[in-house]
XYZ file of C-alpha atoms in Angstrom:
337
model
C -14.192 -16.432 -16.145
C -13.648 -14.905 -19.694
C -14.787 -11.550 -18.411
C -12.261 -11.691 -15.582
C -9.533 -12.586 -17.778
C -10.131 -9.757 -20.249
C -10.404 -7.473 -17.663
C -7.167 -8.596 -16.320
C -5.528 -7.977 -19.928
C -7.031 -4.742 -19.934
C -5.573 -3.322 -17.273
C -2.045 -5.051 -17.956
C -2.165 -3.007 -21.259
C -3.298 0.070 -19.730
C -1.109 -0.140 -16.393
C 2.049 -1.300 -18.883
C 1.611 1.953 -20.872
C 1.192 4.724 -18.011
C 3.614 6.374 -15.589
C 4.411 3.795 -13.101
C 6.577 2.324 -15.600
C 8.321 5.243 -15.773
C 8.262 6.808 -11.638
C 9.056 10.193 -10.942
C 11.396 9.386 -8.707
C 14.612 11.038 -7.999
C 16.638 8.936 -5.777
C 17.754 9.248 -2.097
C 15.162 12.903 -1.277
C 13.686 11.915 1.975
C 10.225 10.556 1.647
C 7.666 11.241 4.538
C 7.765 8.527 7.175
C 4.594 7.182 9.353
C 2.907 10.230 10.637
C 0.115 9.986 13.696
C -3.388 11.022 13.426
C -4.368 13.593 11.067
C -7.251 15.774 12.356
C -8.311 17.173 8.544
C -11.951 16.742 7.584
C -12.621 13.076 7.137
C -13.870 13.508 3.232
C -11.025 14.807 1.247
C -7.349 15.830 1.337
C -6.925 17.867 -1.642
C -3.430 19.473 -2.181
C -0.470 19.453 -4.260
C 2.202 17.254 -2.449
C 5.616 18.402 -2.450
C 7.612 16.113 -4.592
C 9.744 13.498 -3.187
C 11.752 10.245 -4.036
C 14.406 8.047 -2.336
C 16.211 4.786 -3.398
C 14.762 1.302 -3.491
C 16.812 -0.765 -1.438
C 15.021 -3.480 -2.968
C 17.775 -5.974 -4.700
C 16.046 -6.014 -8.300
C 15.798 -2.996 -10.461
C 15.006 -2.146 -13.767
C 16.346 1.049 -16.131
C 13.106 2.735 -14.375
C 12.903 1.373 -10.737
C 14.113 3.579 -7.939
C 17.526 1.378 -7.634
C 18.650 1.851 -10.972
C 18.749 5.943 -10.250
C 21.911 7.823 -9.054
C 22.408 8.594 -5.445
C 21.034 12.086 -3.824
C 20.040 12.837 -0.030
C 19.918 10.091 2.480
C 16.245 9.116 3.630
C 15.063 9.904 6.694
C 16.297 7.858 10.075
C 13.579 4.994 11.421
C 11.722 6.186 14.291
C 11.827 4.279 17.465
C 8.904 2.537 18.664
C 7.014 3.833 21.731
C 7.967 1.932 25.097
C 4.496 0.632 25.277
C 5.363 -1.413 22.315
C 7.981 -3.211 23.713
C 7.024 -7.027 24.564
C 9.073 -9.728 25.563
C 10.078 -11.791 22.475
C 13.436 -11.673 21.031
C 14.142 -8.782 18.776
C 13.161 -10.018 14.977
C 16.479 -9.768 13.531
C 17.911 -9.803 9.917
C 20.760 -8.909 7.913
C 18.191 -7.177 5.594
C 14.902 -5.614 5.905
C 13.667 -7.385 2.927
C 12.899 -11.109 2.903
C 11.844 -13.281 -0.086
C 9.084 -15.309 1.141
C 8.247 -18.842 -0.556
C 4.450 -18.876 -1.151
C 3.048 -22.414 -2.175
C 1.781 -22.333 -5.247
C 3.249 -19.019 -6.306
C 6.206 -17.048 -6.844
C 7.746 -15.486 -3.684
C 6.673 -12.661 -2.320
C 8.825 -10.227 -0.534
C 8.526 -8.801 2.731
C 9.664 -5.895 4.766
C 10.553 -6.740 8.471
C 10.023 -4.694 11.552
C 13.481 -4.986 12.480
C 13.789 -5.119 16.080
C 10.252 -5.943 17.144
C 9.973 -7.457 20.558
C 6.046 -7.801 20.357
C 3.308 -9.254 17.627
C 3.381 -6.630 14.446
C 0.630 -6.036 12.211
C 0.469 -6.756 8.902
C 0.088 -4.612 5.674
C -0.684 -6.345 2.154
C 0.285 -4.872 -0.957
C -0.683 -5.302 -4.383
C 1.347 -3.558 -7.111
C 0.158 -2.577 -10.503
C 0.208 -4.381 -13.553
C 3.710 -4.554 -15.218
C 5.246 -3.651 -12.017
C 7.343 -5.591 -9.225
C 6.760 -6.430 -5.814
C 10.233 -4.991 -4.890
C 9.504 -1.846 -5.703
C 6.331 -1.432 -4.222
C 7.996 -3.048 -0.854
C 10.690 -0.031 -1.384
C 8.056 2.401 -1.184
C 6.141 1.192 1.532
C 9.186 -0.134 3.860
C 9.840 4.041 3.896
C 6.659 4.774 4.941
C 6.102 1.869 7.290
C 9.453 1.314 8.666
C 9.739 -0.984 11.709
C 5.961 -0.581 12.902
C 4.665 -3.636 11.282
C 5.364 -6.175 8.302
C 4.837 -5.369 4.762
C 3.786 -8.656 2.558
C 4.443 -7.519 -1.059
C 2.527 -10.306 -3.097
C 3.992 -11.085 -6.547
C 1.313 -12.437 -9.279
C 2.449 -13.496 -12.642
C 5.071 -12.636 -14.995
C 3.433 -10.621 -18.057
C 5.738 -12.183 -20.169
C 7.021 -15.673 -19.405
C 9.678 -15.510 -22.325
C 11.507 -12.460 -20.524
C 14.144 -13.266 -17.610
C 12.793 -12.928 -14.455
C 14.922 -10.043 -13.461
C 13.275 -8.030 -16.179
C 10.078 -8.968 -16.158
C 7.027 -7.222 -14.691
C 4.018 -8.816 -12.964
C 0.185 -9.108 -13.066
C -2.730 -10.458 -11.140
C -4.946 -12.654 -13.826
C -8.132 -11.443 -11.343
C -9.296 -10.389 -8.339
C -10.000 -14.337 -7.202
C -6.812 -15.237 -7.964
C -5.263 -12.416 -5.913
C -7.293 -13.241 -3.284
C -5.866 -16.682 -3.122
C -2.356 -15.700 -3.495
C -2.915 -13.488 -0.358
C -4.257 -16.116 1.469
C -1.297 -18.484 0.978
C 1.020 -15.504 1.551
C -0.359 -14.385 4.738
C -0.183 -18.394 5.886
C 3.325 -18.491 4.739
C 4.419 -15.539 6.642
C 2.300 -16.476 10.116
C 4.671 -20.082 9.812
C 7.755 -17.998 9.342
C 7.591 -15.734 12.107
C 5.008 -17.081 14.504
C 5.674 -15.303 17.448
C 6.324 -11.612 15.720
C 3.414 -11.619 13.067
C -0.156 -10.324 14.325
C -2.152 -11.114 11.196
C -5.484 -10.095 12.342
C -7.518 -7.424 10.905
C -4.528 -6.839 8.468
C -4.251 -3.435 6.259
C -4.116 -3.322 2.438
C -2.735 -1.434 -0.062
C -3.228 -1.559 -3.475
C -1.756 0.638 -6.638
C -3.740 0.645 -10.046
C -4.571 -2.958 -10.758
C -3.789 -3.614 -7.055
C -6.179 -1.278 -5.956
C -8.706 -1.911 -8.482
C -8.951 -5.799 -7.690
C -8.158 -4.649 -4.097
C -11.728 -2.801 -3.885
C -12.910 -6.026 -5.546
C -11.957 -8.505 -2.775
C -11.941 -6.332 0.141
C -15.532 -6.992 1.029
C -15.776 -10.313 1.375
C -11.739 -11.757 2.026
C -11.137 -14.271 4.599
C -8.204 -12.320 6.181
C -11.096 -9.569 6.743
C -9.060 -6.517 6.040
C -10.069 -3.480 8.203
C -8.195 -0.574 6.728
C -7.178 0.083 2.987
C -5.188 2.941 0.922
C -6.129 2.740 -2.588
C -3.460 4.613 -4.745
C -4.780 5.353 -8.507
C -7.269 2.881 -8.865
C -10.149 0.870 -6.851
C -11.789 4.574 -7.125
C -15.007 3.545 -8.921
C -13.765 3.691 -12.807
C -15.213 0.022 -12.830
C -18.138 0.523 -10.261
C -16.270 -1.639 -7.715
C -17.922 0.526 -4.619
C -21.757 1.019 -4.048
C -23.819 1.246 -0.744
C -24.325 -2.536 -0.539
C -20.687 -3.220 -1.054
C -19.788 -0.645 1.599
C -21.972 -2.591 3.745
C -20.511 -5.770 2.878
C -17.192 -4.514 3.718
C -18.208 -3.028 7.146
C -19.962 -6.378 8.209
C -16.764 -8.087 7.358
C -14.480 -5.896 9.633
C -13.835 -2.759 7.057
C -13.357 0.249 8.955
C -11.461 3.249 7.072
C -10.478 3.442 3.250
C -7.979 6.159 1.729
C -8.505 6.759 -2.039
C -5.309 8.506 -3.126
C -5.450 9.801 -6.550
C -2.629 11.469 -8.666
C -5.155 12.473 -11.472
C -8.413 14.505 -11.405
C -10.590 11.899 -12.864
C -9.620 9.385 -9.953
C -10.371 11.921 -7.545
C -13.814 13.005 -9.227
C -14.462 9.257 -9.385
C -13.236 8.488 -5.536
C -15.666 11.378 -3.949
C -18.261 9.545 -5.044
C -16.700 5.747 -4.177
C -16.222 7.502 -0.736
C -19.490 8.566 -0.368
C -20.868 5.259 -0.637
C -18.290 3.812 1.674
C -19.525 6.475 4.784
C -22.861 5.453 4.067
C -22.192 2.005 4.431
C -20.968 2.937 7.903
C -17.018 3.198 6.477
C -14.921 5.916 7.054
C -13.338 7.274 3.824
C -11.219 9.962 2.725
C -10.098 11.129 -1.020
C -6.202 12.514 -1.048
C -5.650 14.344 -4.499
C -1.593 14.905 -4.982
C -2.391 16.858 -7.911
C 0.178 16.809 -10.667
C 1.534 13.138 -9.208
C -0.063 11.456 -12.251
C -0.587 7.620 -12.530
C 2.494 6.704 -10.023
C 3.109 5.796 -6.575
C 6.576 7.610 -6.536
C 7.851 11.025 -5.841
C 4.707 13.608 -4.474
C 2.227 10.319 -4.134
C 4.320 8.622 -2.212
C 4.743 11.700 0.355
C 1.261 12.233 0.209
C -0.028 8.702 1.160
C 3.310 8.794 3.585
C 1.551 11.529 5.388
C -2.106 10.156 5.287
C -1.042 6.696 6.384
C -1.463 7.609 9.915
C -4.851 8.243 9.517
C -5.317 4.704 7.670
C -4.348 2.952 10.631
C -5.492 5.518 13.298
C -7.470 3.337 16.047
C -5.188 0.151 15.781
C -3.019 0.509 18.488
C -1.022 -2.210 17.332
C 1.272 -0.010 14.597
C 2.074 1.865 17.839
C 1.838 5.584 16.741
C -0.822 7.148 18.953
C -1.388 11.290 18.966
C 1.511 12.953 17.423
C 1.805 16.971 17.626
C 4.300 16.660 14.782
C 1.255 14.721 12.737
C -1.374 17.515 13.271
C 1.047 20.006 12.506
C 1.873 18.696 9.111
C -1.530 18.356 8.360
C -2.584 22.069 9.293
C 0.859 23.195 7.391
C -0.005 21.412 4.046
C -3.982 22.603 4.005
C -6.136 19.387 3.825
C -9.310 19.517 3.446
C -12.212 20.257 0.967
């Protein structure tokens, strides 16, 4: 327990001094929408992704959050869901695409809603970096996922309880605590939207501390995560992956993992972790958004948005299907070794 707490404090200090507190986000520039499956090689998507950013529509901002910066070009319009995704449920309606969701024994999570959904929609669980806020992560992932599924962003605990809530960041004490919070948040989401939520085989996304601890909990979490996007973390720096861990993840329902890196060292480690995952029966790719640094906005968000179609490929609930647009994008950006 003491070792886990020491690791959490180390991650809090390290992450709070890195670029995700000062994101490379210039508001308003369009961020990639959810793409179709890519036909790139299954191991490495190395490239320099174009810069991009947009306003964060979350209500709580800081001097470094997207919503606190000036206006720019508008975001891309939402892509309508295919007819095959239509159902008999009343359309999911809300005055805002975001919802504060009460979670038992924890602070509220933030949810991005699949507005207009008439069939049960899948869930992407998102864990932020230490010193970060779920509002910011949900703003980024809302632009990627749009109305294809629920995005459930868990909050964690304040880094400083004496700082007003609107101005504090949050962190997770250890991966066990994060796992418990995720379980309770999923329960709360199912209770709030019993008809519209399909929480079986959810997807996972994490940045920095959220990615590191995500890699630790994925092989055995009761939610049975099938897919994951680990951004600037969970790449192997803390020896999160080996062949037995990959085999446990596969036996627990794991299918594929995307490692998204903005730093060369992250990409180098991730290639080894991807090798372990493939040996354990899990598909894996490494995306290197060169020059993005330790961040989840800007060019990193663009690159992850373009690759997310691969993460959920094969899961018909996300209602993507094949896409000439997605394949053309994969070729044009030079994905591959």
